[in-house]
PDB file of C-alpha atoms in Angstrom:
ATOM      1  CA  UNK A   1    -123.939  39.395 137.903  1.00 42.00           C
ATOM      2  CA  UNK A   2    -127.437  38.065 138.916  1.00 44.00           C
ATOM      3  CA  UNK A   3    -130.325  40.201 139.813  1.00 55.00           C
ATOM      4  CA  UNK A   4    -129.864  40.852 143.275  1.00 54.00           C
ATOM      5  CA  UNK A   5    -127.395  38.606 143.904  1.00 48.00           C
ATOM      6  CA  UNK A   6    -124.945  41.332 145.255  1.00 39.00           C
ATOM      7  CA  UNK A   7    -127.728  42.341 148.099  1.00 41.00           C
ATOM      8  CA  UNK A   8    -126.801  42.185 151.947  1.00 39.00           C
ATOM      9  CA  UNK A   9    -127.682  38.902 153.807  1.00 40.00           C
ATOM     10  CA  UNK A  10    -131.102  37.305 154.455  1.00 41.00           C
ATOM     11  CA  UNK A  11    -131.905  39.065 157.702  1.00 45.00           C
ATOM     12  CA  UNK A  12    -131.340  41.961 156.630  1.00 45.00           C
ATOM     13  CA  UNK A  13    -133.946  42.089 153.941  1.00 54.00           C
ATOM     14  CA  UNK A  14    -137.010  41.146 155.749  1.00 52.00           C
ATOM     15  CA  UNK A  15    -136.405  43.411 158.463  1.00 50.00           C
ATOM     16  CA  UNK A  16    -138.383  45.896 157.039  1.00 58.00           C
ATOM     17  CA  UNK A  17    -140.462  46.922 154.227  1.00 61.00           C
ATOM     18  CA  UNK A  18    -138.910  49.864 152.927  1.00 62.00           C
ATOM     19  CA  UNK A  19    -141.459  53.014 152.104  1.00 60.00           C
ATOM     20  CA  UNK A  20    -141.723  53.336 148.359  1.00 58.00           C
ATOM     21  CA  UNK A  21    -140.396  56.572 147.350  1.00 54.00           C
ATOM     22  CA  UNK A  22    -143.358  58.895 146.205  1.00 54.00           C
ATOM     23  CA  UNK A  23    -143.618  59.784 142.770  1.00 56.00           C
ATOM     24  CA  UNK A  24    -147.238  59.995 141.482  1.00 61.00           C
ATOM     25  CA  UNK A  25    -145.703  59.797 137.895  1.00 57.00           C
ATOM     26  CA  UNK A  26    -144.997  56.241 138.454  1.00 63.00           C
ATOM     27  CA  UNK A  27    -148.276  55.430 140.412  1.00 73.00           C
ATOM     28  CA  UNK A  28    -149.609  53.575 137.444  1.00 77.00           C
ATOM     29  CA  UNK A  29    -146.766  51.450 137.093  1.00 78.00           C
ATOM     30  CA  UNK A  30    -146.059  50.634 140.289  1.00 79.00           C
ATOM     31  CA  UNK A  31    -149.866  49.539 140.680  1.00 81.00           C
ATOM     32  CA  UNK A  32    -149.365  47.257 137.305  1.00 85.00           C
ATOM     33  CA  UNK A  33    -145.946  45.955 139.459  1.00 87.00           C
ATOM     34  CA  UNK A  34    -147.618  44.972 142.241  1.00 86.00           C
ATOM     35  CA  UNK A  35    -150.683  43.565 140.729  1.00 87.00           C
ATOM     36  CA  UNK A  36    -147.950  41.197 138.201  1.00 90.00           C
ATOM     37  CA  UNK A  37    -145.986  40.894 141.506  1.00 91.00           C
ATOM     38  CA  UNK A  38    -149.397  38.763 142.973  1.00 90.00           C
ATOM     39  CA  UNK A  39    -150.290  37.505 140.113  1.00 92.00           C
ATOM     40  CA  UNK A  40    -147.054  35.707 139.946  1.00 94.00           C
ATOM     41  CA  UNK A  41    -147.120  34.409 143.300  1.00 94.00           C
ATOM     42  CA  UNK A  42    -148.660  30.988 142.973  1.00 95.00           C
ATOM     43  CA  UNK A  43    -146.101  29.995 139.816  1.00 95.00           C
ATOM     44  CA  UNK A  44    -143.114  31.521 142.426  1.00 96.00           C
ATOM     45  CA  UNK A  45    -144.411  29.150 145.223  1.00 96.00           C
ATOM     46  CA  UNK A  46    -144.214  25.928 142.495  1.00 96.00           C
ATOM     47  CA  UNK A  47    -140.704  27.224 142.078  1.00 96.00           C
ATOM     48  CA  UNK A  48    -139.887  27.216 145.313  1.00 96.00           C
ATOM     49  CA  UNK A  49    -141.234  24.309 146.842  1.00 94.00           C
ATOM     50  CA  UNK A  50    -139.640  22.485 143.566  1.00 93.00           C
ATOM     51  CA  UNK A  51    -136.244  23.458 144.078  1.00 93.00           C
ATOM     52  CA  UNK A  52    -136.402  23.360 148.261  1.00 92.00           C
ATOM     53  CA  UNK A  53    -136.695  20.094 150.178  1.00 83.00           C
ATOM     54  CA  UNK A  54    -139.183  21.721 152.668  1.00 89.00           C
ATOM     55  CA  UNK A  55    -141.939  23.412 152.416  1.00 91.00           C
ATOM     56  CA  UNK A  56    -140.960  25.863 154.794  1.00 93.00           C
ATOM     57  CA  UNK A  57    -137.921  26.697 153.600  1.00 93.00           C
ATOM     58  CA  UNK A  58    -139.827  27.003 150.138  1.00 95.00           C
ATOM     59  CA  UNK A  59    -141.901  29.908 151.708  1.00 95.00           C
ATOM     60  CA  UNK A  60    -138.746  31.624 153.241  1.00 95.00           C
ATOM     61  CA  UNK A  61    -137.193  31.749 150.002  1.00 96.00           C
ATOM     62  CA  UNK A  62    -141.106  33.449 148.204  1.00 96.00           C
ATOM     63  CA  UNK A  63    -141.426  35.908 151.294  1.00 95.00           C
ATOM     64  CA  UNK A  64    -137.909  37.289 150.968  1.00 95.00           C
ATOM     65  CA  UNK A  65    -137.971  36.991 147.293  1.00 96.00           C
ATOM     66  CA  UNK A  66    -140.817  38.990 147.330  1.00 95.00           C
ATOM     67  CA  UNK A  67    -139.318  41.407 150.215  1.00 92.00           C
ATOM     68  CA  UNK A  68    -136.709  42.288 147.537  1.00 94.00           C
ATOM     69  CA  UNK A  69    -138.629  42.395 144.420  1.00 94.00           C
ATOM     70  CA  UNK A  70    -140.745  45.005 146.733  1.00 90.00           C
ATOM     71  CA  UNK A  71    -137.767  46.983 147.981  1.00 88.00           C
ATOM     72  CA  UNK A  72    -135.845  46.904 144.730  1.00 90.00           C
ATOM     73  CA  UNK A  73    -138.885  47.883 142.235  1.00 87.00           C
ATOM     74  CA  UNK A  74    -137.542  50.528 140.413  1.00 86.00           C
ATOM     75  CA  UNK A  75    -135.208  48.045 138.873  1.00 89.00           C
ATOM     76  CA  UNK A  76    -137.317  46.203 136.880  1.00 89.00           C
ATOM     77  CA  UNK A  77    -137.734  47.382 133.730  1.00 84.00           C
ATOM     78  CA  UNK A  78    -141.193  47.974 132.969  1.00 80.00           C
ATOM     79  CA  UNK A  79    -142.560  46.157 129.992  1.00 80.00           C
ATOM     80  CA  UNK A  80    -140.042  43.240 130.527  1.00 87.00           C
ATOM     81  CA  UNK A  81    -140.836  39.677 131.783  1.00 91.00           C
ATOM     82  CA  UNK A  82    -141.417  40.084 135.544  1.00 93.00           C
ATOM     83  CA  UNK A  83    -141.736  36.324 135.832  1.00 94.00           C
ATOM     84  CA  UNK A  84    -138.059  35.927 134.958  1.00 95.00           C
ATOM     85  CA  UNK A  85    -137.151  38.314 136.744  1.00 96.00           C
ATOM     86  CA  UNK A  86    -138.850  37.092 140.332  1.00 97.00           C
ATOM     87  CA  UNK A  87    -137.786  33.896 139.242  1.00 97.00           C
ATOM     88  CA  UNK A  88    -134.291  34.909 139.060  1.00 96.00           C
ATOM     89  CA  UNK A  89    -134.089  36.642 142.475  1.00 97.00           C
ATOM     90  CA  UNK A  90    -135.569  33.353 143.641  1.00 97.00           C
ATOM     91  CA  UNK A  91    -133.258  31.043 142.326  1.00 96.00           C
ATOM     92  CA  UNK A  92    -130.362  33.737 143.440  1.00 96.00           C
ATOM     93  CA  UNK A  93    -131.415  33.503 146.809  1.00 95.00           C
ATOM     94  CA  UNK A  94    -131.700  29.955 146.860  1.00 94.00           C
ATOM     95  CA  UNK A  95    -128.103  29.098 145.562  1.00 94.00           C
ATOM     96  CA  UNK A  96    -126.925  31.655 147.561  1.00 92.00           C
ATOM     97  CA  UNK A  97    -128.358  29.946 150.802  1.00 90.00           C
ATOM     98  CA  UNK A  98    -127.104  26.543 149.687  1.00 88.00           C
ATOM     99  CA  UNK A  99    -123.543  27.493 149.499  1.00 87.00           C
ATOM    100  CA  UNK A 100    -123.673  29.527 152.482  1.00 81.00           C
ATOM    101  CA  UNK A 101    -125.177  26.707 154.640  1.00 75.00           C
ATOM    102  CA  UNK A 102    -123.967  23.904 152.756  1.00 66.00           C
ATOM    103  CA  UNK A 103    -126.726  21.512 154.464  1.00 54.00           C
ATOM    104  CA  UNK A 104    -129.214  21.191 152.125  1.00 47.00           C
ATOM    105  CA  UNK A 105    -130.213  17.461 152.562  1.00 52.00           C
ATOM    106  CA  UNK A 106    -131.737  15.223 150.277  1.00 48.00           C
ATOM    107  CA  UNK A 107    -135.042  14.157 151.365  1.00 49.00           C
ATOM    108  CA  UNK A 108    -134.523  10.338 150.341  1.00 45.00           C
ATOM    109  CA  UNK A 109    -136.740   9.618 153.421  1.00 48.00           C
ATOM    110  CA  UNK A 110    -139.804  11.337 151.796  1.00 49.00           C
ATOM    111  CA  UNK A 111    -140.401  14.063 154.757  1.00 52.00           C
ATOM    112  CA  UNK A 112    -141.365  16.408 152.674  1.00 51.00           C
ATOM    113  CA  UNK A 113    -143.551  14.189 149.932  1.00 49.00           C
ATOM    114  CA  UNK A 114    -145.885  14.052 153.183  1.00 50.00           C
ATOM    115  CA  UNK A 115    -145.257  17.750 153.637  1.00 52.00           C
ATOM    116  CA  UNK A 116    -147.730  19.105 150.529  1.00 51.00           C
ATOM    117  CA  UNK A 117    -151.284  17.732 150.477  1.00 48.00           C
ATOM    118  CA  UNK A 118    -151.843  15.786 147.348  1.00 48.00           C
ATOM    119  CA  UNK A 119    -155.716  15.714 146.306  1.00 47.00           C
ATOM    120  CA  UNK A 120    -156.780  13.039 144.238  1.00 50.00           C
ATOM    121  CA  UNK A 121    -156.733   8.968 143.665  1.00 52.00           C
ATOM    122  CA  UNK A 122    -153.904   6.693 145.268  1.00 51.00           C
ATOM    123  CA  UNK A 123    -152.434   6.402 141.643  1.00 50.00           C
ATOM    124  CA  UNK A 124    -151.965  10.116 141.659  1.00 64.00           C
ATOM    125  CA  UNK A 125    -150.947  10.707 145.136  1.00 63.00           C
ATOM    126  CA  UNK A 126    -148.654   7.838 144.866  1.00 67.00           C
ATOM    127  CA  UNK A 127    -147.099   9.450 141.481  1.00 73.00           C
ATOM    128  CA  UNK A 128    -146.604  12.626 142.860  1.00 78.00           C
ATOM    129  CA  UNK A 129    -144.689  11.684 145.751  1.00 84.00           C
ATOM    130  CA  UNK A 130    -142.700   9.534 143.586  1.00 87.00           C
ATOM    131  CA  UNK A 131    -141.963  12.418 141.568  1.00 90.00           C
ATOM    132  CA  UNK A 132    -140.724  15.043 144.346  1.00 90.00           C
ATOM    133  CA  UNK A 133    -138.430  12.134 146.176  1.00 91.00           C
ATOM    134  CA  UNK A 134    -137.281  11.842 142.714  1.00 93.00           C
ATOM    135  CA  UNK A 135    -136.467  15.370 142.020  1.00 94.00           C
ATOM    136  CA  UNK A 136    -134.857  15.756 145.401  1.00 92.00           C
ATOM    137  CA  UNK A 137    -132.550  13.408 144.157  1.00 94.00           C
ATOM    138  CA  UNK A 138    -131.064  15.307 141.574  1.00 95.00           C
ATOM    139  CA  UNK A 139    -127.801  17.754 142.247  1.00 95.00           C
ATOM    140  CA  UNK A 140    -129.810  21.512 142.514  1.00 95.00           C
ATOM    141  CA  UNK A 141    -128.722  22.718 139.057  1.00 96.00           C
ATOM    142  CA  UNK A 142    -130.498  19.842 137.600  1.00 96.00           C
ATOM    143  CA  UNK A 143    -133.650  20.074 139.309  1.00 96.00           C
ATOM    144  CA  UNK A 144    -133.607  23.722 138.619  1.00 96.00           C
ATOM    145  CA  UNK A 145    -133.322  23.410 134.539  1.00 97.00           C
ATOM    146  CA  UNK A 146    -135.796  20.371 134.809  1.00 96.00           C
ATOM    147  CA  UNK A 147    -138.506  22.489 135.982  1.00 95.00           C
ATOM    148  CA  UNK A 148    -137.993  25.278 134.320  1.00 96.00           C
ATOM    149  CA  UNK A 149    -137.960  24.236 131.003  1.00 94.00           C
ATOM    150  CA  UNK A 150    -140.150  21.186 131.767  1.00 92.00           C
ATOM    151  CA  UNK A 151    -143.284  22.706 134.212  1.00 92.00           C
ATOM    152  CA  UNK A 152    -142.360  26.466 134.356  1.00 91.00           C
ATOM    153  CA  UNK A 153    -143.469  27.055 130.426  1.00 89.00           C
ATOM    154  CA  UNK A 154    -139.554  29.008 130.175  1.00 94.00           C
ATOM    155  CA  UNK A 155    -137.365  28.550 127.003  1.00 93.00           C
ATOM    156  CA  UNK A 156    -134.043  27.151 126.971  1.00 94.00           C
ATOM    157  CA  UNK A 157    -132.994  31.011 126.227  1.00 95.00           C
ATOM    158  CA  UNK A 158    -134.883  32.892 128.815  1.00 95.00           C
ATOM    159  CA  UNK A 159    -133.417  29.843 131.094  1.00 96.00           C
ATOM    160  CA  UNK A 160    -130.242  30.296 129.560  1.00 96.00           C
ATOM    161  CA  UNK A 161    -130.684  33.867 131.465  1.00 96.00           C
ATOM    162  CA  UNK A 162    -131.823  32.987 134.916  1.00 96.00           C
ATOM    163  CA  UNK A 163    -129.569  30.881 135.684  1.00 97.00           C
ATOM    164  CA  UNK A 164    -126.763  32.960 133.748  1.00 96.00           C
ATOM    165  CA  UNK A 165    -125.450  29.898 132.026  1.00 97.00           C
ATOM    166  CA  UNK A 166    -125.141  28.825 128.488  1.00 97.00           C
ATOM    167  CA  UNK A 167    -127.845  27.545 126.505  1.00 96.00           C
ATOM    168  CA  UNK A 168    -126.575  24.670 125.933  1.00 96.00           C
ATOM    169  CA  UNK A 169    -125.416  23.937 129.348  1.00 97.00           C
ATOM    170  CA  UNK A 170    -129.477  24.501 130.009  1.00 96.00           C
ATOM    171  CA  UNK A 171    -129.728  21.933 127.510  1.00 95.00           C
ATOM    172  CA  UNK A 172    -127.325  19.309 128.873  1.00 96.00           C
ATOM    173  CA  UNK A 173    -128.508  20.023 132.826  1.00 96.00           C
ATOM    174  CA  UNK A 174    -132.071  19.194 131.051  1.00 95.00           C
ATOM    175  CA  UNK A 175    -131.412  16.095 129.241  1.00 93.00           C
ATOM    176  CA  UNK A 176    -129.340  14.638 132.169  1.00 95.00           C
ATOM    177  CA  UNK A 177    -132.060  15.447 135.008  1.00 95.00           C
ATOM    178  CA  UNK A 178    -134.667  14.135 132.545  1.00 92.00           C
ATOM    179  CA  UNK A 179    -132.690  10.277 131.898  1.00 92.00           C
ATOM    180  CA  UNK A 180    -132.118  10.747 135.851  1.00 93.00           C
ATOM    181  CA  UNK A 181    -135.691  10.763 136.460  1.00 93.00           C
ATOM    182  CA  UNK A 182    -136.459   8.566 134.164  1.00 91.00           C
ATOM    183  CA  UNK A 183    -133.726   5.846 135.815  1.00 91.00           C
ATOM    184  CA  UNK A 184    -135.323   6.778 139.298  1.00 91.00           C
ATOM    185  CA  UNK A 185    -138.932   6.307 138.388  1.00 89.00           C
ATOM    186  CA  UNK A 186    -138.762   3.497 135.732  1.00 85.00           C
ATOM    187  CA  UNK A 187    -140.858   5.257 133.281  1.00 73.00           C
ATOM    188  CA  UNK A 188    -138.499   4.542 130.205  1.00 58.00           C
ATOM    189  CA  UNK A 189    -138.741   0.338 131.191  1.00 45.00           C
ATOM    190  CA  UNK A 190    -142.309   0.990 131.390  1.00 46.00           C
ATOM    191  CA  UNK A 191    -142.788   3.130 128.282  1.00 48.00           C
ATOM    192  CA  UNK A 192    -140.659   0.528 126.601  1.00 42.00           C
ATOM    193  CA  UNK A 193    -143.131  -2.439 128.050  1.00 40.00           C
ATOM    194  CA  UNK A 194    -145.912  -0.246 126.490  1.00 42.00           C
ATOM    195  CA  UNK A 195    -144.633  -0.163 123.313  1.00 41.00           C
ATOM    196  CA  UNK A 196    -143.698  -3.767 122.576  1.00 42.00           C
ATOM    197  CA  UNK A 197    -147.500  -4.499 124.417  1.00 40.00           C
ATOM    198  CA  UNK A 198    -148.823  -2.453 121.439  1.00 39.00           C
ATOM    199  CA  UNK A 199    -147.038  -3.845 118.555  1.00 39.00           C
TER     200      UNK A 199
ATOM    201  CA  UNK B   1    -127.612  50.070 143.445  1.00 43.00           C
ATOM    202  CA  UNK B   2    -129.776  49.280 140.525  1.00 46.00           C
ATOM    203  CA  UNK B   3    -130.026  46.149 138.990  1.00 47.00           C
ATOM    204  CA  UNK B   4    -131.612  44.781 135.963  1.00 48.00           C
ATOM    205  CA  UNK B   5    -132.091  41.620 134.644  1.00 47.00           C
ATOM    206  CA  UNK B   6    -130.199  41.048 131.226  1.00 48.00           C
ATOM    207  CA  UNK B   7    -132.052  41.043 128.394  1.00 45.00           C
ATOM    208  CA  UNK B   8    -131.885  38.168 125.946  1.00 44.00           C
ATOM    209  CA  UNK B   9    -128.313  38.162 124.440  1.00 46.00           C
ATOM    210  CA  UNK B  10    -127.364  36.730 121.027  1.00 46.00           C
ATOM    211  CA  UNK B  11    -126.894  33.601 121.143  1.00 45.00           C
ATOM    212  CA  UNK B  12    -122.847  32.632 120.332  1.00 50.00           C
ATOM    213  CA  UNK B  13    -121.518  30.547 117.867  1.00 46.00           C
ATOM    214  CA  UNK B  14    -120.305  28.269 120.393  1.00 47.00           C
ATOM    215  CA  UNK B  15    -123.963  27.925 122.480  1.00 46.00           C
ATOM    216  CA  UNK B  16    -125.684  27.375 118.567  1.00 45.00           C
ATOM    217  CA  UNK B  17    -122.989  24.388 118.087  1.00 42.00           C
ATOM    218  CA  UNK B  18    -124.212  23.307 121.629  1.00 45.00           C
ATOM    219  CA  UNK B  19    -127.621  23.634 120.753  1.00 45.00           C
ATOM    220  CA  UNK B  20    -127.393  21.360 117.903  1.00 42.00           C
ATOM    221  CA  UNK B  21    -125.172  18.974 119.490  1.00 40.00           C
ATOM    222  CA  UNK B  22    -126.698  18.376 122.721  1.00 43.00           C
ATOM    223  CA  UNK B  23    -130.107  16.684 121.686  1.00 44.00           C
ATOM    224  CA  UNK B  24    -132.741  18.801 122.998  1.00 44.00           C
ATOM    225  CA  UNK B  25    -135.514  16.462 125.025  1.00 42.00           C
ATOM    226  CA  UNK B  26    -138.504  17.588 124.129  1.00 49.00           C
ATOM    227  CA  UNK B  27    -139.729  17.181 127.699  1.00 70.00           C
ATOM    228  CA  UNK B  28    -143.252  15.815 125.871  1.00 68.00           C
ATOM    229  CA  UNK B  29    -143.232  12.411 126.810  1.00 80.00           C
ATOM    230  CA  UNK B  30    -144.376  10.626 130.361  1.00 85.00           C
ATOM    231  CA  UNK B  31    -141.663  12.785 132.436  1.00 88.00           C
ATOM    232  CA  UNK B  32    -142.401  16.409 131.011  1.00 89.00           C
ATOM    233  CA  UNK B  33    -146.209  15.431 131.712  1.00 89.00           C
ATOM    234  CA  UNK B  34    -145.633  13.941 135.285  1.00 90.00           C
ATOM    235  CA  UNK B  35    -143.658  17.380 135.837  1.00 92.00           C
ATOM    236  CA  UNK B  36    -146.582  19.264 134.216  1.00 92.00           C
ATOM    237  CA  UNK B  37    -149.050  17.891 136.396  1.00 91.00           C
ATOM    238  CA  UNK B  38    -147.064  18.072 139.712  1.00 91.00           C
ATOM    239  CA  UNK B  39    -146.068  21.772 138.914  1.00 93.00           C
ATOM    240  CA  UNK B  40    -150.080  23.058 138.534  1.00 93.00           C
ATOM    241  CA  UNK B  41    -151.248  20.748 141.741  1.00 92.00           C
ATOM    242  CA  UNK B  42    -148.394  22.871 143.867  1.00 93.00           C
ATOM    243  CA  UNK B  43    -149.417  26.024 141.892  1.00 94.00           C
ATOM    244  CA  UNK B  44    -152.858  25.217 142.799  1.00 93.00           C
ATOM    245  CA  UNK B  45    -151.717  24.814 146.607  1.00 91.00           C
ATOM    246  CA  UNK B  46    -153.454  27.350 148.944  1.00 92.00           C
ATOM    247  CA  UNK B  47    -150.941  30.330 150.058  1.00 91.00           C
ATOM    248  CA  UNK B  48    -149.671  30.155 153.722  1.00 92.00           C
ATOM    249  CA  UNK B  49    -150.627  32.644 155.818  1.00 91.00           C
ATOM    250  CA  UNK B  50    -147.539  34.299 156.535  1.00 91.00           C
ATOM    251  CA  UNK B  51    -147.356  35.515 152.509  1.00 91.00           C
ATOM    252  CA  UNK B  52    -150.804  36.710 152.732  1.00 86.00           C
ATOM    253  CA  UNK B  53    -149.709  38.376 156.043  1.00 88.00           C
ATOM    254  CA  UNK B  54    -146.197  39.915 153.862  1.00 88.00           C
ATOM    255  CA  UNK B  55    -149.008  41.201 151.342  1.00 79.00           C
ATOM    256  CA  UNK B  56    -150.718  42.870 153.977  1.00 82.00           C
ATOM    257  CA  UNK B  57    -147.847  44.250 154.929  1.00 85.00           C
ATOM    258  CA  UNK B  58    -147.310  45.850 151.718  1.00 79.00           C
ATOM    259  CA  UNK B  59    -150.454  46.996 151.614  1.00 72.00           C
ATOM    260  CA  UNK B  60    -150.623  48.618 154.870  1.00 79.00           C
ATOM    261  CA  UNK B  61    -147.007  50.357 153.350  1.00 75.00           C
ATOM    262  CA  UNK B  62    -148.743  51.645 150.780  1.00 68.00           C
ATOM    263  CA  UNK B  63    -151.399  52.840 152.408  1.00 68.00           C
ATOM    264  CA  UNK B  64    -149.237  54.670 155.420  1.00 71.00           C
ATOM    265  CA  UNK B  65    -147.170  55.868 151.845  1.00 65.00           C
ATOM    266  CA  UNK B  66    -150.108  57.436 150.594  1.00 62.00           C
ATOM    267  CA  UNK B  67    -151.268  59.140 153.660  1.00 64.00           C
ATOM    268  CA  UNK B  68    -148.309  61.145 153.756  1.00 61.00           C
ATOM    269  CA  UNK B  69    -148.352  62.283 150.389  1.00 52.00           C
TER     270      UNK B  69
END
């Protein structure tokens, strides 16, 4: 089973922050857990906002991940990766909401491409939007694998073990989201227009 | 309850034929950089309040934790 997978129901986690047991003998590691636990934030919140259609819900699913990373501590295994590890809980939670709800929508409409503020030129704007109606298109497993391996700087293998699948199911979600993508934004017509420009 | 996250397991016979099977994309071509750059602009995005707030909130924990030690 998943990293906190097993754990009670949303509400009940961010209820409260539960007191961290004293033990001065772990006060240096729980100070090096807590300063990863921030550090990691920022790469969490790309997670989140990648897999979710909204950016809302994105930051529901970092606040409670990080409500049980905090409450659960002692679990993680000091000297381990603690990315994969909030990344898992993350992804836990989130497939855990999308079965319970069942109304995850696709966000064909581009609500929330207008719902993160995208610096830069039209070209880039443009491209960027393109890019999250694109990857809202895909089924959830997909888009998961897609940016893991392909923006989150994971291996197949440690991907292998957040999602708690094969490798090379990792691999096949991977290749399919990527020619999905591809399809959705034209880039292989226009890579292949490039190359026959250049010969 | 404790939990753990797994640590990397050996990799089967069956996920190695997989691995070799299933061609692996190498993610290094216009789509693995259009991800690339759209993954560090929403890493780059300012956090919301209310996680800087749930921070606080730890902190303040900590503090209250320390107090009574």
């Amino acid at each position: 089973m998943d990293p906190l997978s097993t754990l009670g129901p949303v509400e009940s986690e961010s209820q409260q922050l539960k007191p961290r047991v004293a033990a001065p003998a772990a006060d240096v590691a729980h100070a090096a857990f807590r300063k990863d636990l921030i550090a990691a934030i920022p790469k969490l919140r790309a997670f989140a906002l990648s897999l979710a259609s909204h950016a809302d819900h994105a930051d529901d699913l970092v606040q409670e991940t990080l409500m049980k990373a905090w409450n659960h501590q002692e679990s993680f295994q000091a000297g381990t990766n603690i990315k994969a590890w909030l990344f898992t809980i993350l992804r836990n939670e989130y497939f855990s909401q999308l079965r319970k709800r069942k109304r995850e929508v696709e966000d064909a409409n581009g609500e929330y491409a207008g719902s993160v503020m995208t610096p830069g030129g039209q070209e880039s704007q443009l491209d960027m939007a393109d890019l999250r109606i694109a990857l809202q298109q895909l089924p959830a497993d997909q888009r998961e694998a897609v940016v893991l391996v392909g923006a989150s700087g994971f291996s197949y293998q440690e991907v292998a073990e957040i999602c708690a699948v094969p490798v090379g199911t990792v691999k096949s979600r991977v290749n399919r989201a990527r020619n999905k993508l591809a399809a959705i934004l034209g880039v292989e017509a226009a890579e292949q227009v490039a190359g026959k420009a250049g010969d | 309850m404790r939990h753990h996250f797994k640590q990397p397991r050996t990799i089967s016979s069956a996920e190695e034929l997989a691995m070799t099977n299933v061609s692996a994309p190498p993610l290094d071509d216009m789509i693995g950089r259009r991800l690339r750059r759209h993954y560090e602009h929403l890493e780059d995005q300012p956090i919301p309040d209310r996680i800087n707030c749930l921070l606080e909130a730890l902190d303040r924990t900590e503090a209250s934790r320390e107090r009574r030690c």
